[in-house]
PDB file of C-alpha atoms in Angstrom:
ATOM      1  CA  PRO A   1      70.400  54.098  62.970  1.00 41.00           C
ATOM      2  CA  GLY A   2      71.346  53.118  66.266  1.00 44.00           C
ATOM      3  CA  PHE A   3      72.744  55.991  67.085  1.00 47.00           C
ATOM      4  CA  ASP A   4      73.155  56.989  70.779  1.00 58.00           C
ATOM      5  CA  SER A   5      72.568  60.581  71.216  1.00 58.00           C
ATOM      6  CA  VAL A   6      73.053  60.357  75.134  1.00 58.00           C
ATOM      7  CA  LEU A   7      76.458  58.444  74.422  1.00 61.00           C
ATOM      8  CA  ALA A   8      77.350  61.160  72.725  1.00 62.00           C
ATOM      9  CA  MET A   9      76.017  64.015  74.824  1.00 62.00           C
ATOM     10  CA  ARG A  10      78.206  62.586  77.765  1.00 63.00           C
ATOM     11  CA  TRP A  11      81.178  62.096  75.053  1.00 63.00           C
ATOM     12  CA  ALA A  12      80.987  65.926  74.146  1.00 64.00           C
ATOM     13  CA  VAL A  13      80.537  66.688  78.990  1.00 64.00           C
ATOM     14  CA  SER A  14      83.547  64.531  78.754  1.00 65.00           C
ATOM     15  CA  ILE A  15      85.594  66.941  76.419  1.00 62.00           C
ATOM     16  CA  PHE A  16      84.758  70.174  77.490  1.00 63.00           C
ATOM     17  CA  ALA A  17      85.001  69.568  81.285  1.00 63.00           C
ATOM     18  CA  LEU A  18      88.421  67.766  80.514  1.00 61.00           C
ATOM     19  CA  SER A  19      89.561  71.231  78.718  1.00 62.00           C
ATOM     20  CA  LEU A  20      88.003  73.306  81.470  1.00 59.00           C
ATOM     21  CA  LEU A  21      90.228  71.389  83.490  1.00 60.00           C
ATOM     22  CA  LEU A  22      93.224  71.793  81.325  1.00 56.00           C
ATOM     23  CA  VAL A  23      92.539  75.437  81.283  1.00 57.00           C
ATOM     24  CA  LEU A  24      92.454  76.228  85.241  1.00 56.00           C
ATOM     25  CA  CYS A  25      94.999  73.989  85.742  1.00 56.00           C
ATOM     26  CA  CYS A  26      97.843  74.852  82.802  1.00 52.00           C
ATOM     27  CA  GLY A  27      97.080  78.935  84.019  1.00 50.00           C
ATOM     28  CA  GLU A  28      95.910  79.366  80.248  1.00 47.00           C
ATOM     29  CA  LYS A  29      94.141  83.275  79.618  1.00 48.00           C
ATOM     30  CA  VAL A  30      90.851  81.719  79.029  1.00 50.00           C
ATOM     31  CA  ARG A  31      87.778  83.271  81.433  1.00 57.00           C
ATOM     32  CA  PRO A  32      86.412  79.538  83.000  1.00 57.00           C
ATOM     33  CA  ASP A  33      82.400  81.760  82.419  1.00 61.00           C
ATOM     34  CA  GLU A  34      83.294  81.671  78.467  1.00 60.00           C
ATOM     35  CA  LEU A  35      83.978  77.905  78.419  1.00 59.00           C
ATOM     36  CA  ILE A  36      80.851  77.245  80.520  1.00 62.00           C
ATOM     37  CA  SER A  37      79.025  79.513  78.542  1.00 65.00           C
ATOM     38  CA  GLU A  38      79.644  77.088  75.080  1.00 61.00           C
ATOM     39  CA  ILE A  39      79.188  73.814  77.682  1.00 63.00           C
ATOM     40  CA  LYS A  40      75.558  75.296  77.923  1.00 64.00           C
ATOM     41  CA  GLN A  41      75.299  75.860  74.279  1.00 63.00           C
ATOM     42  CA  VAL A  42      76.650  72.275  72.904  1.00 60.00           C
ATOM     43  CA  LEU A  43      74.534  70.704  75.003  1.00 62.00           C
ATOM     44  CA  GLY A  44      71.825  72.394  74.991  1.00 63.00           C
ATOM     45  CA  ARG A  45      71.729  71.543  70.484  1.00 59.00           C
ATOM     46  CA  VAL A  46      72.924  67.336  71.830  1.00 58.00           C
ATOM     47  CA  SER A  47      69.689  68.053  74.331  1.00 60.00           C
ATOM     48  CA  VAL A  48      67.184  68.789  71.383  1.00 59.00           C
ATOM     49  CA  SER A  49      67.979  66.389  68.892  1.00 57.00           C
ATOM     50  CA  ILE A  50      66.846  63.377  71.447  1.00 59.00           C
ATOM     51  CA  GLY A  51      63.001  62.543  71.984  1.00 55.00           C
ATOM     52  CA  GLY A  52      61.073  61.293  74.423  1.00 54.00           C
ATOM     53  CA  ASP A  53      62.045  59.646  77.868  1.00 57.00           C
ATOM     54  CA  LYS A  54      66.063  60.580  76.374  1.00 61.00           C
ATOM     55  CA  LYS A  55      65.496  63.723  75.849  1.00 63.00           C
ATOM     56  CA  GLN A  56      64.646  64.212  79.923  1.00 66.00           C
ATOM     57  CA  GLU A  57      67.481  62.168  80.867  1.00 66.00           C
ATOM     58  CA  ALA A  58      69.467  64.199  78.373  1.00 64.00           C
ATOM     59  CA  ILE A  59      68.531  67.243  80.156  1.00 66.00           C
ATOM     60  CA  GLU A  60      69.168  66.521  83.547  1.00 67.00           C
ATOM     61  CA  LEU A  61      72.380  64.704  83.059  1.00 65.00           C
ATOM     62  CA  CYS A  62      73.671  68.586  81.225  1.00 67.00           C
ATOM     63  CA  ASP A  63      72.184  70.643  84.269  1.00 70.00           C
ATOM     64  CA  GLU A  64      73.962  68.376  86.731  1.00 68.00           C
ATOM     65  CA  THR A  65      76.928  68.544  84.457  1.00 68.00           C
ATOM     66  CA  ILE A  66      76.638  72.434  84.214  1.00 69.00           C
ATOM     67  CA  ALA A  67      76.011  72.361  88.626  1.00 69.00           C
ATOM     68  CA  GLN A  68      79.601  70.186  89.379  1.00 64.00           C
ATOM     69  CA  LEU A  69      81.526  72.376  86.252  1.00 68.00           C
ATOM     70  CA  GLN A  70      80.042  75.869  88.530  1.00 71.00           C
ATOM     71  CA  ARG A  71      80.914  73.943  91.883  1.00 68.00           C
ATOM     72  CA  LEU A  72      84.456  73.369  90.480  1.00 64.00           C
ATOM     73  CA  LYS A  73      84.715  76.827  88.988  1.00 67.00           C
ATOM     74  CA  ALA A  74      83.654  78.462  92.299  1.00 70.00           C
ATOM     75  CA  ALA A  75      86.470  76.009  94.911  1.00 63.00           C
ATOM     76  CA  LEU A  76      89.234  76.816  92.068  1.00 63.00           C
ATOM     77  CA  LYS A  77      88.598  80.538  91.942  1.00 66.00           C
ATOM     78  CA  ALA A  78      88.736  80.375  96.163  1.00 65.00           C
ATOM     79  CA  LYS A  79      91.474  78.637  96.132  1.00 57.00           C
ATOM     80  CA  PRO A  80      94.741  80.978  97.049  1.00 60.00           C
ATOM     81  CA  LYS A  81      97.571  81.052  94.610  1.00 57.00           C
ATOM     82  CA  ASP A  82     100.879  80.391  95.787  1.00 58.00           C
ATOM     83  CA  PRO A  83     103.032  83.271  95.974  1.00 55.00           C
ATOM     84  CA  VAL A  84     106.025  83.476  93.621  1.00 60.00           C
ATOM     85  CA  LYS A  85     109.123  83.729  95.572  1.00 61.00           C
ATOM     86  CA  ARG A  86     111.732  86.142  95.003  1.00 62.00           C
ATOM     87  CA  VAL A  87     115.199  85.407  94.341  1.00 71.00           C
ATOM     88  CA  ARG A  88     117.438  88.357  95.524  1.00 73.00           C
ATOM     89  CA  THR A  89     120.390  89.638  93.667  1.00 77.00           C
ATOM     90  CA  GLN A  90     122.449  90.872  96.784  1.00 81.00           C
ATOM     91  CA  PRO A  91     122.340  90.409 100.329  1.00 89.00           C
ATOM     92  CA  ALA A  92     119.656  91.412 102.750  1.00 90.00           C
ATOM     93  CA  LEU A  93     119.505  95.045 104.348  1.00 94.00           C
ATOM     94  CA  THR A  94     119.637  94.256 108.108  1.00 94.00           C
ATOM     95  CA  ASP A  95     120.176  97.657 109.743  1.00 96.00           C
ATOM     96  CA  LEU A  96     118.873 101.167 108.273  1.00 97.00           C
ATOM     97  CA  VAL A  97     121.184 103.612 106.868  1.00 97.00           C
ATOM     98  CA  VAL A  98     121.096 107.085 106.594  1.00 97.00           C
ATOM     99  CA  ASN A  99     123.127 109.223 104.196  1.00 97.00           C
ATOM    100  CA  ILE A 100     122.838 113.150 104.132  1.00 96.00           C
ATOM    101  CA  THR A 101     122.991 114.136 101.080  1.00 96.00           C
ATOM    102  CA  PHE A 102     122.778 117.597 101.121  1.00 96.00           C
ATOM    103  CA  ASN A 103     123.411 119.884 104.102  1.00 94.00           C
ATOM    104  CA  SER A 104     120.929 122.732 104.847  1.00 91.00           C
ATOM    105  CA  THR A 105     122.250 126.366 105.960  1.00 87.00           C
ATOM    106  CA  ASP A 106     118.693 127.107 107.888  1.00 78.00           C
ATOM    107  CA  CYS A 107     118.642 124.511 110.533  1.00 89.00           C
ATOM    108  CA  GLU A 108     117.695 126.733 113.478  1.00 88.00           C
ATOM    109  CA  LYS A 109     114.926 123.437 114.254  1.00 91.00           C
ATOM    110  CA  LYS A 110     115.660 120.121 113.983  1.00 94.00           C
ATOM    111  CA  ALA A 111     113.114 117.398 113.459  1.00 96.00           C
ATOM    112  CA  GLU A 112     111.927 115.289 116.935  1.00 95.00           C
ATOM    113  CA  THR A 113     109.722 112.865 117.355  1.00 95.00           C
ATOM    114  CA  GLY A 114     105.880 114.347 118.069  1.00 94.00           C
ATOM    115  CA  ASP A 115     106.721 117.195 115.140  1.00 96.00           C
ATOM    116  CA  TYR A 116     104.528 117.760 112.016  1.00 96.00           C
ATOM    117  CA  ILE A 117     107.413 117.503 109.473  1.00 96.00           C
ATOM    118  CA  ARG A 118     106.411 117.785 105.311  1.00 96.00           C
ATOM    119  CA  VAL A 119     108.968 116.351 103.226  1.00 96.00           C
ATOM    120  CA  HIS A 120     109.520 115.612  99.447  1.00 95.00           C
ATOM    121  CA  TYR A 121     110.099 112.194  98.185  1.00 96.00           C
ATOM    122  CA  VAL A 122     111.321 109.379  96.156  1.00 95.00           C
ATOM    123  CA  GLY A 123     110.566 105.708  97.002  1.00 95.00           C
ATOM    124  CA  LYS A 124     112.635 102.882  94.962  1.00 95.00           C
ATOM    125  CA  THR A 125     113.470  99.475  95.853  1.00 95.00           C
ATOM    126  CA  LEU A 126     116.537  98.833  95.966  1.00 95.00           C
ATOM    127  CA  GLU A 127     117.756  96.361  94.613  1.00 93.00           C
ATOM    128  CA  ASP A 128     116.484  96.842  91.264  1.00 92.00           C
ATOM    129  CA  ASP A 129     116.256 100.370  92.046  1.00 93.00           C
ATOM    130  CA  LYS A 130     112.288 100.408  90.562  1.00 93.00           C
ATOM    131  CA  MET A 131     110.548 104.017  91.720  1.00 93.00           C
ATOM    132  CA  PHE A 132     106.954 102.798  93.398  1.00 92.00           C
ATOM    133  CA  ALA A 133     105.920 106.164  94.795  1.00 91.00           C
ATOM    134  CA  SER A 134     106.636 109.791  94.859  1.00 91.00           C
ATOM    135  CA  SER A 135     105.559 112.617  96.542  1.00 90.00           C
ATOM    136  CA  PHE A 136     105.411 114.134  92.771  1.00 83.00           C
ATOM    137  CA  PHE A 137     103.022 111.922  92.266  1.00 76.00           C
ATOM    138  CA  THR A 138     100.275 113.868  94.159  1.00 65.00           C
ATOM    139  CA  GLY A 139     100.219 116.676  92.056  1.00 70.00           C
ATOM    140  CA  SER A 140     103.840 117.934  93.879  1.00 78.00           C
ATOM    141  CA  ILE A 141     102.527 118.639  97.196  1.00 89.00           C
ATOM    142  CA  PRO A 142     104.744 117.567 100.343  1.00 93.00           C
ATOM    143  CA  PHE A 143     103.818 114.285 101.946  1.00 93.00           C
ATOM    144  CA  LYS A 144     102.384 115.783 105.775  1.00 94.00           C
ATOM    145  CA  PHE A 145     102.735 113.608 108.863  1.00 95.00           C
ATOM    146  CA  GLU A 146     104.038 113.558 112.491  1.00 95.00           C
ATOM    147  CA  LEU A 147     106.878 112.055 113.387  1.00 96.00           C
ATOM    148  CA  GLY A 148     107.137 109.009 115.085  1.00 95.00           C
ATOM    149  CA  THR A 149     103.525 107.427 115.010  1.00 93.00           C
ATOM    150  CA  ASP A 150     102.054 105.018 111.927  1.00 92.00           C
ATOM    151  CA  ALA A 151     101.246 108.137 109.889  1.00 90.00           C
ATOM    152  CA  ALA A 152     104.319 107.995 107.948  1.00 92.00           C
ATOM    153  CA  LEU A 153     104.631 106.127 105.080  1.00 92.00           C
ATOM    154  CA  VAL A 154     107.534 103.482 106.489  1.00 95.00           C
ATOM    155  CA  PRO A 155     108.215 103.014 110.015  1.00 96.00           C
ATOM    156  CA  GLY A 156     112.382 103.569 108.808  1.00 97.00           C
ATOM    157  CA  TRP A 157     111.347 107.319 108.216  1.00 97.00           C
ATOM    158  CA  ASN A 158     110.324 107.518 112.007  1.00 97.00           C
ATOM    159  CA  GLN A 159     114.544 107.049 112.467  1.00 96.00           C
ATOM    160  CA  GLY A 160     116.005 107.862 109.732  1.00 97.00           C
ATOM    161  CA  LEU A 161     114.449 111.385 110.130  1.00 97.00           C
ATOM    162  CA  ILE A 162     115.221 112.405 113.513  1.00 97.00           C
ATOM    163  CA  GLY A 163     117.420 115.281 113.412  1.00 96.00           C
ATOM    164  CA  ALA A 164     116.618 116.706 110.071  1.00 96.00           C
ATOM    165  CA  CYS A 165     116.795 120.129 109.315  1.00 96.00           C
ATOM    166  CA  VAL A 166     114.289 122.423 106.588  1.00 95.00           C
ATOM    167  CA  GLY A 167     115.987 122.106 103.698  1.00 95.00           C
ATOM    168  CA  GLU A 168     118.245 118.920 104.661  1.00 96.00           C
ATOM    169  CA  ARG A 169     117.701 116.375 101.941  1.00 96.00           C
ATOM    170  CA  ARG A 170     118.853 112.639 103.239  1.00 98.00           C
ATOM    171  CA  ARG A 171     118.525 108.929 101.385  1.00 97.00           C
ATOM    172  CA  LEU A 172     117.693 105.827 103.909  1.00 98.00           C
ATOM    173  CA  LEU A 173     117.983 102.685 103.259  1.00 97.00           C
ATOM    174  CA  ILE A 174     115.791 100.695 104.728  1.00 97.00           C
ATOM    175  CA  PRO A 175     115.363  97.086 105.547  1.00 97.00           C
ATOM    176  CA  ALA A 176     112.047  95.010 104.374  1.00 96.00           C
ATOM    177  CA  LYS A 177     111.133  94.830 108.628  1.00 95.00           C
ATOM    178  CA  LEU A 178     111.491  98.656 108.737  1.00 97.00           C
ATOM    179  CA  GLY A 179     109.272  99.297 105.154  1.00 96.00           C
ATOM    180  CA  PHE A 180     106.238  97.175 103.947  1.00 96.00           C
ATOM    181  CA  GLY A 181     107.569  93.843 105.629  1.00 94.00           C
ATOM    182  CA  GLU A 182     105.825  90.607 104.513  1.00 92.00           C
ATOM    183  CA  LYS A 183     102.907  92.972 102.585  1.00 93.00           C
ATOM    184  CA  GLY A 184     104.281  94.384  99.959  1.00 93.00           C
ATOM    185  CA  PHE A 185     102.704  97.572  98.696  1.00 92.00           C
ATOM    186  CA  SER A 186     100.752  98.946  95.766  1.00 88.00           C
ATOM    187  CA  SER A 187      99.659 102.399  94.265  1.00 83.00           C
ATOM    188  CA  ARG A 188      99.899 104.146  90.733  1.00 80.00           C
ATOM    189  CA  ALA A 189     103.748 105.071  90.413  1.00 80.00           C
ATOM    190  CA  GLY A 190     104.837 100.962  91.230  1.00 86.00           C
ATOM    191  CA  GLU A 191     104.882  97.867  93.534  1.00 92.00           C
ATOM    192  CA  VAL A 192     106.997  96.349  96.408  1.00 94.00           C
ATOM    193  CA  GLU A 193     107.014  92.751  96.438  1.00 93.00           C
ATOM    194  CA  PRO A 194     107.064  91.101  99.999  1.00 93.00           C
ATOM    195  CA  ASP A 195     110.278  91.571 101.875  1.00 94.00           C
ATOM    196  CA  ALA A 196     111.424  93.584  99.716  1.00 95.00           C
ATOM    197  CA  ASP A 197     114.150  96.683 101.324  1.00 97.00           C
ATOM    198  CA  LEU A 198     113.889 100.549 100.434  1.00 97.00           C
ATOM    199  CA  LYS A 199     116.111 103.368  99.104  1.00 97.00           C
ATOM    200  CA  PHE A 200     114.337 106.654  99.856  1.00 97.00           C
ATOM    201  CA  ASP A 201     115.450 110.276  98.916  1.00 97.00           C
ATOM    202  CA  ILE A 202     114.166 112.738 101.178  1.00 97.00           C
ATOM    203  CA  GLU A 203     113.804 116.438 100.854  1.00 96.00           C
ATOM    204  CA  VAL A 204     112.364 118.386 104.167  1.00 96.00           C
ATOM    205  CA  THR A 205     110.271 121.182 103.678  1.00 95.00           C
ATOM    206  CA  SER A 206     108.765 122.389 106.360  1.00 95.00           C
ATOM    207  CA  ILE A 207     108.976 121.601 110.354  1.00 95.00           C
ATOM    208  CA  SER A 208     106.611 122.460 112.985  1.00 94.00           C
ATOM    209  CA  LYS A 209     105.294 121.660 117.097  1.00 82.00           C
ATOM    210  CA  MET A 210     102.044 119.959 117.391  1.00 65.00           C
ATOM    211  CA  ARG A 211      99.681 122.258 119.242  1.00 59.00           C
ATOM    212  CA  LYS A 212      98.642 120.957 122.089  1.00 52.00           C
ATOM    213  CA  ARG A 213      95.127 120.143 122.984  1.00 49.00           C
ATOM    214  CA  LYS A 214      92.979 122.672 125.477  1.00 47.00           C
ATOM    215  CA  SER A 215      92.799 119.546 127.784  1.00 50.00           C
ATOM    216  CA  GLU A 216      96.452 119.257 127.985  1.00 47.00           C
ATOM    217  CA  LEU A 217      97.183 122.810 128.814  1.00 43.00           C
TER     218      LEU A 217
END
């Protein structure tokens, strides 16, 4: 007797709204959708117990509260997360480093800008030696691209493979500015964080000249 069910409903709304805020702010692995659904169920049960004008007031307050929480959810979802800055354990590369790890006996043709070349490669992050890409993840099919163009996996290839021969193997240590830069990279083999230096072990399997278009003849 004398129990104000509208006040009880307001109390329930406050508790669940606070729970939603805590979850979203603290990063717990709970879906806001599930919390909003739970709020609807609780408030629905409270509103059913109210009769007459108070019931209508409760329903209106319930709808208003749910709308507010949904707007809150949309706003928080749209807010971009602050990127986690990576702490380097070694100095960043400033220049491209090219090491020839295997010399070819077949060097009739050396790769130059404009050539189509095919390569097998394994790409790793230089700092932690974690693999993020490999031609062996594409059915062991060599990667084909035109040297000196954006078709190269990273810009550092265009400099680091100049003068390479068929069968030659090179290890390229590539600074972030000639790698994936601020964007980073992601594939099924692994990920590269923004501004990460790279290490590529590359074997050239073929070199061919680009065919001229009829308009150029």
